[in-house]
Amino acid sequence: SKTGATLHYLANILANLSQVEAAREELMLESKEGESDLERLLAFTAYPGSSVRRGGVVATVRNCCLATSHHSWLLREPLDLLTRLTLPLAGPSPEDVTDEEMEGLHLERQYLGEEKQVESDPEIRKMLLEALTQLAATRAGRERLREKNIYIVLRQLHREEQDREVKLATENLVDILIKKEE
């Protein structure tokens, strides 16, 4: 901006507001152009300029995932929320991923080069996993996560994760995804 303000902490204000159902509803409300404020925020889940901004945006998205009644909207294709939540958790493509598994991933998560780094902040990684876990609260959400091969990203994250809490959050989500629905 012209004043030199970066507005990184604005994302934390949105995260705090999104703890309230009415604020979440407002964030997910589509404008006349067909785009919601939440959709506009998604690009900042991988914003390299500020971990404060990334963390605030991820917390806002996580809070929106609490609204199970909106999961079908959150998981729809044009929004592509699963890619936005898993891309920061993905590092370079592991060598043990089969071509079939790789093809099942969204295009943005396929064949990531050595320069691709996992989100550096363990708290943000944990919030990303919490958002995914919230989306797995419904059967349709679990099926969607399985369909999008989220397990492959989780498997690699778990192998390389050093933070105990993030590792546990990864294990909890994997446990949910590998259980049979019956």
Short mmCIF file of N, CA and C in Angstrom, two decimals:
data_model
loop_
_atom_site.label_atom_id
_atom_site.label_comp_id
_atom_site.label_asym_id
_atom_site.label_seq_id
_atom_site.Cartn_x
_atom_site.Cartn_y
_atom_site.Cartn_z
N SER A 1 0.82 -1.18 0.00
CA SER A 1 0.00 0.00 0.00
C SER A 1 0.87 1.24 0.00
N LYS A 2 0.29 2.39 -0.25
CA LYS A 2 1.03 3.64 -0.33
C LYS A 2 1.60 4.05 1.02
N THR A 3 0.98 3.62 2.10
CA THR A 3 1.46 3.99 3.44
C THR A 3 2.55 3.06 3.93
N GLY A 4 2.81 2.00 3.22
CA GLY A 4 3.83 1.03 3.62
C GLY A 4 3.29 -0.05 4.54
N ALA A 5 2.01 -0.01 4.85
CA ALA A 5 1.39 -1.02 5.70
C ALA A 5 1.26 -2.33 4.92
N THR A 6 1.61 -3.44 5.58
CA THR A 6 1.56 -4.74 4.91
C THR A 6 0.25 -5.48 5.13
N LEU A 7 -0.47 -5.13 6.17
CA LEU A 7 -1.76 -5.72 6.50
C LEU A 7 -1.69 -7.23 6.77
N HIS A 8 -0.52 -7.75 7.13
CA HIS A 8 -0.39 -9.18 7.41
C HIS A 8 -1.30 -9.61 8.56
N TYR A 9 -1.44 -8.75 9.57
CA TYR A 9 -2.24 -9.13 10.75
C TYR A 9 -3.74 -9.08 10.52
N LEU A 10 -4.16 -8.56 9.39
CA LEU A 10 -5.58 -8.55 9.05
C LEU A 10 -6.11 -9.99 8.98
N ALA A 11 -5.28 -10.90 8.52
CA ALA A 11 -5.68 -12.31 8.44
C ALA A 11 -5.99 -12.87 9.83
N ASN A 12 -5.25 -12.44 10.85
CA ASN A 12 -5.52 -12.91 12.21
C ASN A 12 -6.84 -12.36 12.73
N ILE A 13 -7.18 -11.16 12.34
CA ILE A 13 -8.48 -10.58 12.72
C ILE A 13 -9.60 -11.41 12.09
N LEU A 14 -9.42 -11.76 10.80
CA LEU A 14 -10.42 -12.60 10.13
C LEU A 14 -10.52 -13.97 10.81
N ALA A 15 -9.38 -14.51 11.23
CA ALA A 15 -9.39 -15.81 11.91
C ALA A 15 -10.19 -15.71 13.21
N ASN A 16 -9.99 -14.64 13.95
CA ASN A 16 -10.75 -14.47 15.19
C ASN A 16 -12.24 -14.32 14.90
N LEU A 17 -12.57 -13.52 13.90
CA LEU A 17 -13.98 -13.32 13.54
C LEU A 17 -14.62 -14.62 13.07
N SER A 18 -13.86 -15.44 12.35
CA SER A 18 -14.42 -16.66 11.77
C SER A 18 -14.72 -17.73 12.83
N GLN A 19 -14.42 -17.45 14.07
CA GLN A 19 -14.82 -18.36 15.14
C GLN A 19 -16.33 -18.27 15.39
N VAL A 20 -16.92 -17.18 14.91
CA VAL A 20 -18.36 -16.95 15.08
C VAL A 20 -19.08 -17.42 13.81
N GLU A 21 -20.15 -18.17 13.99
CA GLU A 21 -20.87 -18.74 12.85
C GLU A 21 -21.31 -17.68 11.84
N ALA A 22 -21.80 -16.56 12.31
CA ALA A 22 -22.28 -15.51 11.39
C ALA A 22 -21.14 -14.98 10.52
N ALA A 23 -19.95 -14.88 11.08
CA ALA A 23 -18.80 -14.41 10.30
C ALA A 23 -18.40 -15.46 9.26
N ARG A 24 -18.46 -16.74 9.64
CA ARG A 24 -18.14 -17.81 8.68
C ARG A 24 -19.13 -17.78 7.53
N GLU A 25 -20.40 -17.60 7.85
CA GLU A 25 -21.43 -17.52 6.82
C GLU A 25 -21.13 -16.37 5.85
N GLU A 26 -20.74 -15.23 6.39
CA GLU A 26 -20.42 -14.06 5.57
C GLU A 26 -19.21 -14.33 4.67
N LEU A 27 -18.19 -14.99 5.21
CA LEU A 27 -16.99 -15.30 4.43
C LEU A 27 -17.30 -16.24 3.26
N MET A 28 -18.29 -17.12 3.46
CA MET A 28 -18.61 -18.11 2.42
C MET A 28 -19.72 -17.64 1.48
N LEU A 29 -20.28 -16.49 1.76
CA LEU A 29 -21.35 -15.94 0.93
C LEU A 29 -20.78 -15.51 -0.43
N GLU A 30 -21.38 -15.98 -1.49
CA GLU A 30 -20.89 -15.64 -2.83
C GLU A 30 -21.42 -14.28 -3.26
N SER A 31 -20.56 -13.51 -3.88
CA SER A 31 -20.94 -12.19 -4.39
C SER A 31 -21.70 -12.35 -5.71
N LYS A 32 -22.10 -11.24 -6.28
CA LYS A 32 -22.80 -11.27 -7.57
C LYS A 32 -21.91 -11.87 -8.66
N GLU A 33 -20.60 -11.71 -8.49
CA GLU A 33 -19.65 -12.26 -9.46
C GLU A 33 -19.44 -13.76 -9.26
N GLY A 34 -20.02 -14.31 -8.20
CA GLY A 34 -19.93 -15.75 -7.95
C GLY A 34 -18.73 -16.17 -7.14
N GLU A 35 -18.05 -15.23 -6.51
CA GLU A 35 -16.87 -15.57 -5.72
C GLU A 35 -17.07 -15.09 -4.28
N SER A 36 -16.61 -15.89 -3.33
CA SER A 36 -16.74 -15.52 -1.92
C SER A 36 -15.44 -14.91 -1.42
N ASP A 37 -15.53 -14.28 -0.26
CA ASP A 37 -14.32 -13.74 0.37
C ASP A 37 -13.36 -14.87 0.71
N LEU A 38 -13.90 -16.01 1.13
CA LEU A 38 -13.05 -17.15 1.45
C LEU A 38 -12.24 -17.58 0.23
N GLU A 39 -12.86 -17.61 -0.93
CA GLU A 39 -12.15 -17.98 -2.16
C GLU A 39 -11.01 -17.01 -2.45
N ARG A 40 -11.23 -15.73 -2.20
CA ARG A 40 -10.19 -14.73 -2.43
C ARG A 40 -9.01 -14.92 -1.47
N LEU A 41 -9.28 -15.45 -0.30
CA LEU A 41 -8.23 -15.65 0.70
C LEU A 41 -7.36 -16.87 0.42
N LEU A 42 -7.89 -17.85 -0.29
CA LEU A 42 -7.18 -19.13 -0.47
C LEU A 42 -5.79 -18.99 -1.08
N ALA A 43 -5.58 -18.02 -1.92
CA ALA A 43 -4.26 -17.85 -2.53
C ALA A 43 -3.19 -17.58 -1.48
N PHE A 44 -3.59 -17.10 -0.32
CA PHE A 44 -2.62 -16.75 0.72
C PHE A 44 -2.25 -17.92 1.63
N THR A 45 -2.78 -19.12 1.37
CA THR A 45 -2.39 -20.28 2.18
C THR A 45 -0.94 -20.66 1.93
N ALA A 46 -0.39 -20.21 0.81
CA ALA A 46 1.02 -20.49 0.49
C ALA A 46 1.79 -19.20 0.25
N TYR A 47 1.33 -18.09 0.80
CA TYR A 47 1.95 -16.78 0.59
C TYR A 47 3.37 -16.77 1.19
N PRO A 48 4.39 -16.60 0.36
CA PRO A 48 5.77 -16.69 0.86
C PRO A 48 6.23 -15.49 1.68
N GLY A 49 5.54 -14.37 1.58
CA GLY A 49 6.00 -13.14 2.21
C GLY A 49 5.77 -13.01 3.70
N SER A 50 4.89 -13.84 4.28
CA SER A 50 4.58 -13.66 5.69
C SER A 50 3.93 -14.91 6.29
N SER A 51 4.58 -15.47 7.30
CA SER A 51 3.97 -16.60 8.00
C SER A 51 2.79 -16.13 8.83
N VAL A 52 2.78 -14.87 9.24
CA VAL A 52 1.65 -14.32 9.99
C VAL A 52 0.41 -14.32 9.10
N ARG A 53 0.55 -13.87 7.86
CA ARG A 53 -0.58 -13.84 6.93
C ARG A 53 -1.03 -15.27 6.60
N ARG A 54 -0.07 -16.15 6.29
CA ARG A 54 -0.42 -17.55 5.98
C ARG A 54 -1.17 -18.17 7.16
N GLY A 55 -0.65 -17.98 8.36
CA GLY A 55 -1.28 -18.58 9.54
C GLY A 55 -2.68 -18.06 9.77
N GLY A 56 -2.88 -16.77 9.61
CA GLY A 56 -4.21 -16.19 9.79
C GLY A 56 -5.20 -16.71 8.77
N VAL A 57 -4.76 -16.82 7.53
CA VAL A 57 -5.64 -17.32 6.48
C VAL A 57 -5.97 -18.80 6.71
N VAL A 58 -4.96 -19.59 7.06
CA VAL A 58 -5.20 -21.02 7.31
C VAL A 58 -6.14 -21.19 8.51
N ALA A 59 -5.98 -20.39 9.54
CA ALA A 59 -6.87 -20.46 10.70
C ALA A 59 -8.30 -20.09 10.28
N THR A 60 -8.44 -19.11 9.42
CA THR A 60 -9.77 -18.71 8.93
C THR A 60 -10.41 -19.86 8.16
N VAL A 61 -9.65 -20.48 7.27
CA VAL A 61 -10.16 -21.61 6.48
C VAL A 61 -10.54 -22.76 7.41
N ARG A 62 -9.66 -23.05 8.37
CA ARG A 62 -9.94 -24.13 9.33
C ARG A 62 -11.26 -23.85 10.05
N ASN A 63 -11.45 -22.62 10.49
CA ASN A 63 -12.69 -22.28 11.19
C ASN A 63 -13.91 -22.45 10.28
N CYS A 64 -13.77 -22.12 9.01
CA CYS A 64 -14.88 -22.30 8.07
C CYS A 64 -15.19 -23.79 7.88
N CYS A 65 -14.18 -24.63 8.01
CA CYS A 65 -14.38 -26.08 7.87
C CYS A 65 -15.18 -26.66 9.03
N LEU A 66 -15.33 -25.88 10.11
CA LEU A 66 -16.16 -26.33 11.23
C LEU A 66 -17.63 -26.44 10.84
N ALA A 67 -18.03 -25.70 9.83
CA ALA A 67 -19.43 -25.67 9.39
C ALA A 67 -19.71 -26.88 8.50
N THR A 68 -20.05 -28.01 9.11
CA THR A 68 -20.26 -29.24 8.33
C THR A 68 -21.39 -29.07 7.32
N SER A 69 -22.32 -28.18 7.59
CA SER A 69 -23.40 -27.95 6.64
C SER A 69 -22.90 -27.32 5.33
N HIS A 70 -21.69 -26.78 5.36
CA HIS A 70 -21.10 -26.16 4.16
C HIS A 70 -20.02 -27.03 3.50
N HIS A 71 -19.83 -28.24 3.99
CA HIS A 71 -18.77 -29.07 3.44
C HIS A 71 -18.93 -29.34 1.95
N SER A 72 -20.16 -29.55 1.48
CA SER A 72 -20.33 -29.80 0.04
C SER A 72 -19.90 -28.58 -0.76
N TRP A 73 -20.17 -27.38 -0.24
CA TRP A 73 -19.74 -26.15 -0.91
C TRP A 73 -18.22 -26.03 -0.84
N LEU A 74 -17.63 -26.33 0.31
CA LEU A 74 -16.18 -26.22 0.48
C LEU A 74 -15.42 -27.24 -0.37
N LEU A 75 -16.04 -28.38 -0.62
CA LEU A 75 -15.35 -29.45 -1.35
C LEU A 75 -15.66 -29.46 -2.85
N ARG A 76 -16.40 -28.48 -3.34
CA ARG A 76 -16.74 -28.47 -4.76
C ARG A 76 -15.49 -28.17 -5.60
N GLU A 77 -15.52 -28.62 -6.82
CA GLU A 77 -14.35 -28.52 -7.71
C GLU A 77 -13.84 -27.10 -7.96
N PRO A 78 -14.68 -26.16 -8.33
CA PRO A 78 -14.10 -24.84 -8.66
C PRO A 78 -13.33 -24.21 -7.49
N LEU A 79 -13.73 -24.50 -6.26
CA LEU A 79 -13.05 -23.93 -5.10
C LEU A 79 -11.67 -24.55 -4.92
N ASP A 80 -11.57 -25.85 -5.13
CA ASP A 80 -10.31 -26.59 -5.04
C ASP A 80 -9.62 -26.41 -3.68
N LEU A 81 -10.41 -26.46 -2.63
CA LEU A 81 -9.90 -26.27 -1.28
C LEU A 81 -8.89 -27.34 -0.89
N LEU A 82 -9.12 -28.58 -1.29
CA LEU A 82 -8.20 -29.65 -0.90
C LEU A 82 -6.79 -29.41 -1.43
N THR A 83 -6.67 -28.90 -2.63
CA THR A 83 -5.35 -28.59 -3.15
C THR A 83 -4.71 -27.47 -2.34
N ARG A 84 -5.48 -26.45 -2.01
CA ARG A 84 -4.95 -25.32 -1.23
C ARG A 84 -4.52 -25.74 0.17
N LEU A 85 -5.20 -26.76 0.73
CA LEU A 85 -4.85 -27.23 2.06
C LEU A 85 -3.70 -28.22 2.05
N THR A 86 -3.55 -28.97 0.97
CA THR A 86 -2.50 -30.00 0.96
C THR A 86 -1.20 -29.55 0.29
N LEU A 87 -1.26 -28.59 -0.61
CA LEU A 87 -0.04 -28.15 -1.29
C LEU A 87 1.03 -27.66 -0.30
N PRO A 88 0.67 -26.89 0.74
CA PRO A 88 1.70 -26.47 1.69
C PRO A 88 2.27 -27.64 2.51
N LEU A 89 1.57 -28.76 2.55
CA LEU A 89 2.04 -29.93 3.30
C LEU A 89 2.92 -30.83 2.44
N ALA A 90 2.96 -30.58 1.16
CA ALA A 90 3.69 -31.45 0.22
C ALA A 90 5.08 -30.89 -0.06
N GLY A 91 6.05 -31.79 0.00
CA GLY A 91 7.40 -31.43 -0.40
C GLY A 91 7.66 -31.98 -1.79
N PRO A 92 8.93 -32.14 -2.15
CA PRO A 92 9.25 -32.74 -3.46
C PRO A 92 8.59 -34.11 -3.59
N SER A 93 8.18 -34.45 -4.79
CA SER A 93 7.52 -35.74 -5.01
C SER A 93 8.45 -36.87 -4.62
N PRO A 94 7.98 -37.76 -3.74
CA PRO A 94 8.81 -38.89 -3.32
C PRO A 94 8.98 -39.90 -4.44
N GLU A 95 10.09 -40.61 -4.40
CA GLU A 95 10.39 -41.58 -5.45
C GLU A 95 9.53 -42.83 -5.37
N ASP A 96 8.96 -43.11 -4.17
CA ASP A 96 8.20 -44.35 -4.01
C ASP A 96 6.73 -44.21 -4.39
N VAL A 97 6.35 -43.08 -4.95
CA VAL A 97 4.97 -42.90 -5.40
C VAL A 97 4.85 -43.48 -6.81
N THR A 98 3.87 -44.35 -6.99
CA THR A 98 3.68 -44.96 -8.30
C THR A 98 3.08 -43.94 -9.27
N ASP A 99 3.22 -44.22 -10.55
CA ASP A 99 2.62 -43.34 -11.56
C ASP A 99 1.10 -43.27 -11.39
N GLU A 100 0.49 -44.40 -11.02
CA GLU A 100 -0.96 -44.43 -10.82
C GLU A 100 -1.35 -43.53 -9.65
N GLU A 101 -0.60 -43.58 -8.54
CA GLU A 101 -0.88 -42.70 -7.40
C GLU A 101 -0.68 -41.24 -7.80
N MET A 102 0.36 -40.97 -8.55
CA MET A 102 0.67 -39.61 -8.96
C MET A 102 -0.44 -39.04 -9.84
N GLU A 103 -0.96 -39.86 -10.74
CA GLU A 103 -2.03 -39.42 -11.63
C GLU A 103 -3.31 -39.12 -10.87
N GLY A 104 -3.49 -39.76 -9.70
CA GLY A 104 -4.67 -39.52 -8.88
C GLY A 104 -4.62 -38.20 -8.14
N LEU A 105 -3.44 -37.59 -8.06
CA LEU A 105 -3.30 -36.31 -7.40
C LEU A 105 -3.73 -35.18 -8.32
N HIS A 106 -4.13 -34.08 -7.71
CA HIS A 106 -4.45 -32.88 -8.49
C HIS A 106 -3.20 -32.46 -9.24
N LEU A 107 -3.36 -31.89 -10.42
CA LEU A 107 -2.24 -31.49 -11.27
C LEU A 107 -1.19 -30.66 -10.55
N GLU A 108 -1.62 -29.75 -9.67
CA GLU A 108 -0.68 -28.89 -8.95
C GLU A 108 0.19 -29.65 -7.96
N ARG A 109 -0.25 -30.86 -7.56
CA ARG A 109 0.51 -31.65 -6.60
C ARG A 109 1.30 -32.78 -7.25
N GLN A 110 1.27 -32.86 -8.57
CA GLN A 110 1.99 -33.91 -9.26
C GLN A 110 3.43 -33.48 -9.55
N TYR A 111 4.34 -34.42 -9.40
CA TYR A 111 5.73 -34.26 -9.80
C TYR A 111 6.33 -32.92 -9.34
N LEU A 112 6.27 -32.70 -8.03
CA LEU A 112 6.83 -31.48 -7.46
C LEU A 112 8.35 -31.59 -7.45
N GLY A 113 9.01 -30.54 -7.85
CA GLY A 113 10.47 -30.54 -7.94
C GLY A 113 11.15 -30.39 -6.59
N GLU A 114 12.45 -30.51 -6.60
CA GLU A 114 13.26 -30.43 -5.38
C GLU A 114 13.13 -29.08 -4.69
N GLU A 115 12.76 -28.03 -5.44
CA GLU A 115 12.64 -26.70 -4.85
C GLU A 115 11.38 -26.56 -3.99
N LYS A 116 10.41 -27.47 -4.13
CA LYS A 116 9.16 -27.40 -3.37
C LYS A 116 9.44 -27.73 -1.91
N GLN A 117 9.07 -26.83 -1.04
CA GLN A 117 9.28 -27.02 0.38
C GLN A 117 7.95 -27.16 1.12
N VAL A 118 7.97 -27.95 2.18
CA VAL A 118 6.83 -28.08 3.06
C VAL A 118 6.73 -26.80 3.88
N GLU A 119 5.52 -26.39 4.24
CA GLU A 119 5.30 -25.23 5.10
C GLU A 119 6.27 -25.29 6.28
N SER A 120 6.98 -24.20 6.51
CA SER A 120 8.03 -24.19 7.54
C SER A 120 7.50 -24.08 8.96
N ASP A 121 6.33 -23.52 9.16
CA ASP A 121 5.79 -23.29 10.50
C ASP A 121 4.97 -24.50 10.95
N PRO A 122 5.40 -25.19 12.02
CA PRO A 122 4.65 -26.38 12.47
C PRO A 122 3.22 -26.06 12.90
N GLU A 123 2.98 -24.88 13.43
CA GLU A 123 1.62 -24.51 13.85
C GLU A 123 0.70 -24.40 12.63
N ILE A 124 1.22 -23.86 11.54
CA ILE A 124 0.42 -23.76 10.32
C ILE A 124 0.18 -25.15 9.74
N ARG A 125 1.19 -26.01 9.76
CA ARG A 125 1.00 -27.39 9.28
C ARG A 125 -0.10 -28.07 10.09
N LYS A 126 -0.07 -27.87 11.40
CA LYS A 126 -1.08 -28.47 12.26
C LYS A 126 -2.48 -27.94 11.94
N MET A 127 -2.61 -26.63 11.70
CA MET A 127 -3.92 -26.06 11.35
C MET A 127 -4.42 -26.59 10.02
N LEU A 128 -3.51 -26.79 9.06
CA LEU A 128 -3.90 -27.36 7.76
C LEU A 128 -4.47 -28.76 7.97
N LEU A 129 -3.81 -29.55 8.81
CA LEU A 129 -4.27 -30.91 9.11
C LEU A 129 -5.60 -30.88 9.86
N GLU A 130 -5.78 -29.91 10.75
CA GLU A 130 -7.04 -29.77 11.47
C GLU A 130 -8.18 -29.44 10.51
N ALA A 131 -7.92 -28.59 9.53
CA ALA A 131 -8.94 -28.26 8.53
C ALA A 131 -9.33 -29.51 7.74
N LEU A 132 -8.33 -30.28 7.33
CA LEU A 132 -8.61 -31.51 6.59
C LEU A 132 -9.39 -32.50 7.47
N THR A 133 -9.04 -32.57 8.74
CA THR A 133 -9.74 -33.46 9.66
C THR A 133 -11.19 -33.03 9.83
N GLN A 134 -11.42 -31.73 9.88
CA GLN A 134 -12.80 -31.23 9.96
C GLN A 134 -13.58 -31.64 8.71
N LEU A 135 -12.94 -31.56 7.55
CA LEU A 135 -13.61 -31.96 6.31
C LEU A 135 -13.90 -33.46 6.29
N ALA A 136 -13.14 -34.22 7.05
CA ALA A 136 -13.35 -35.67 7.13
C ALA A 136 -14.43 -36.04 8.14
N ALA A 137 -15.10 -35.05 8.71
CA ALA A 137 -16.15 -35.30 9.70
C ALA A 137 -17.40 -35.90 9.07
N THR A 138 -17.57 -35.71 7.78
CA THR A 138 -18.74 -36.29 7.10
C THR A 138 -18.28 -37.40 6.16
N ARG A 139 -19.16 -38.32 5.91
CA ARG A 139 -18.83 -39.42 5.00
C ARG A 139 -18.45 -38.89 3.62
N ALA A 140 -19.21 -37.94 3.12
CA ALA A 140 -18.92 -37.36 1.80
C ALA A 140 -17.53 -36.71 1.80
N GLY A 141 -17.19 -36.07 2.89
CA GLY A 141 -15.88 -35.44 3.00
C GLY A 141 -14.76 -36.46 3.01
N ARG A 142 -14.94 -37.54 3.75
CA ARG A 142 -13.92 -38.61 3.80
C ARG A 142 -13.74 -39.22 2.42
N GLU A 143 -14.86 -39.47 1.74
CA GLU A 143 -14.79 -40.05 0.40
C GLU A 143 -14.06 -39.12 -0.56
N ARG A 144 -14.31 -37.84 -0.43
CA ARG A 144 -13.64 -36.84 -1.29
C ARG A 144 -12.14 -36.81 -1.02
N LEU A 145 -11.74 -36.86 0.25
CA LEU A 145 -10.33 -36.87 0.60
C LEU A 145 -9.65 -38.12 0.06
N ARG A 146 -10.35 -39.25 0.14
CA ARG A 146 -9.79 -40.49 -0.41
C ARG A 146 -9.67 -40.41 -1.93
N GLU A 147 -10.72 -39.90 -2.56
CA GLU A 147 -10.76 -39.77 -4.02
C GLU A 147 -9.61 -38.90 -4.53
N LYS A 148 -9.25 -37.89 -3.78
CA LYS A 148 -8.19 -36.95 -4.19
C LYS A 148 -6.80 -37.40 -3.73
N ASN A 149 -6.68 -38.64 -3.24
CA ASN A 149 -5.40 -39.23 -2.84
C ASN A 149 -4.64 -38.39 -1.81
N ILE A 150 -5.37 -37.83 -0.87
CA ILE A 150 -4.75 -37.02 0.18
C ILE A 150 -3.77 -37.87 0.98
N TYR A 151 -4.04 -39.16 1.06
CA TYR A 151 -3.18 -40.07 1.83
C TYR A 151 -1.72 -40.01 1.38
N ILE A 152 -1.49 -39.85 0.10
CA ILE A 152 -0.11 -39.82 -0.42
C ILE A 152 0.66 -38.65 0.18
N VAL A 153 0.03 -37.49 0.25
CA VAL A 153 0.67 -36.31 0.85
C VAL A 153 0.89 -36.55 2.34
N LEU A 154 -0.11 -37.13 3.00
CA LEU A 154 -0.01 -37.40 4.44
C LEU A 154 1.09 -38.40 4.75
N ARG A 155 1.21 -39.42 3.92
CA ARG A 155 2.23 -40.44 4.12
C ARG A 155 3.64 -39.83 4.07
N GLN A 156 3.88 -38.98 3.08
CA GLN A 156 5.18 -38.34 2.94
C GLN A 156 5.42 -37.35 4.08
N LEU A 157 4.40 -36.59 4.44
CA LEU A 157 4.53 -35.64 5.54
C LEU A 157 4.89 -36.38 6.82
N HIS A 158 4.22 -37.48 7.09
CA HIS A 158 4.46 -38.25 8.31
C HIS A 158 5.89 -38.78 8.36
N ARG A 159 6.40 -39.22 7.23
CA ARG A 159 7.78 -39.74 7.19
C ARG A 159 8.81 -38.71 7.59
N GLU A 160 8.58 -37.47 7.14
CA GLU A 160 9.60 -36.44 7.32
C GLU A 160 9.31 -35.48 8.47
N GLU A 161 8.14 -35.56 9.06
CA GLU A 161 7.75 -34.62 10.12
C GLU A 161 8.56 -34.83 11.39
N GLN A 162 9.05 -33.73 11.95
CA GLN A 162 9.82 -33.77 13.18
C GLN A 162 9.00 -33.32 14.39
N ASP A 163 8.00 -32.48 14.17
CA ASP A 163 7.19 -31.95 15.26
C ASP A 163 6.20 -33.01 15.73
N ARG A 164 6.22 -33.29 17.03
CA ARG A 164 5.39 -34.36 17.59
C ARG A 164 3.90 -34.10 17.40
N GLU A 165 3.44 -32.87 17.64
CA GLU A 165 2.02 -32.56 17.51
C GLU A 165 1.53 -32.68 16.07
N VAL A 166 2.35 -32.24 15.13
CA VAL A 166 1.98 -32.33 13.72
C VAL A 166 1.94 -33.79 13.29
N LYS A 167 2.91 -34.56 13.76
CA LYS A 167 2.95 -35.99 13.44
C LYS A 167 1.69 -36.69 13.97
N LEU A 168 1.30 -36.34 15.18
CA LEU A 168 0.09 -36.93 15.78
C LEU A 168 -1.16 -36.51 15.00
N ALA A 169 -1.25 -35.25 14.59
CA ALA A 169 -2.39 -34.77 13.80
C ALA A 169 -2.46 -35.51 12.46
N THR A 170 -1.29 -35.79 11.88
CA THR A 170 -1.23 -36.55 10.62
C THR A 170 -1.74 -37.97 10.85
N GLU A 171 -1.29 -38.60 11.91
CA GLU A 171 -1.72 -39.97 12.22
C GLU A 171 -3.23 -40.03 12.46
N ASN A 172 -3.76 -39.05 13.17
CA ASN A 172 -5.20 -39.03 13.44
C ASN A 172 -6.01 -38.94 12.15
N LEU A 173 -5.57 -38.09 11.22
CA LEU A 173 -6.28 -37.97 9.95
C LEU A 173 -6.15 -39.24 9.12
N VAL A 174 -4.97 -39.83 9.11
CA VAL A 174 -4.78 -41.08 8.36
C VAL A 174 -5.69 -42.17 8.94
N ASP A 175 -5.77 -42.25 10.29
CA ASP A 175 -6.65 -43.24 10.91
C ASP A 175 -8.09 -43.08 10.44
N ILE A 176 -8.55 -41.86 10.32
CA ILE A 176 -9.91 -41.59 9.86
C ILE A 176 -10.08 -42.05 8.42
N LEU A 177 -9.09 -41.77 7.59
CA LEU A 177 -9.21 -42.05 6.15
C LEU A 177 -9.08 -43.54 5.81
N ILE A 178 -8.33 -44.30 6.62
CA ILE A 178 -8.11 -45.71 6.26
C ILE A 178 -9.21 -46.62 6.80
N LYS A 179 -10.04 -46.12 7.70
CA LYS A 179 -11.12 -46.95 8.24
C LYS A 179 -12.19 -47.17 7.18
N LYS A 180 -12.75 -48.35 7.22
CA LYS A 180 -13.85 -48.69 6.31
C LYS A 180 -15.11 -47.98 6.80
N GLU A 181 -15.95 -47.57 5.87
CA GLU A 181 -17.16 -46.84 6.21
C GLU A 181 -18.21 -47.71 6.90
N GLU A 182 -18.17 -49.01 6.66
CA GLU A 182 -19.14 -49.91 7.29
C GLU A 182 -18.87 -49.96 8.76
#
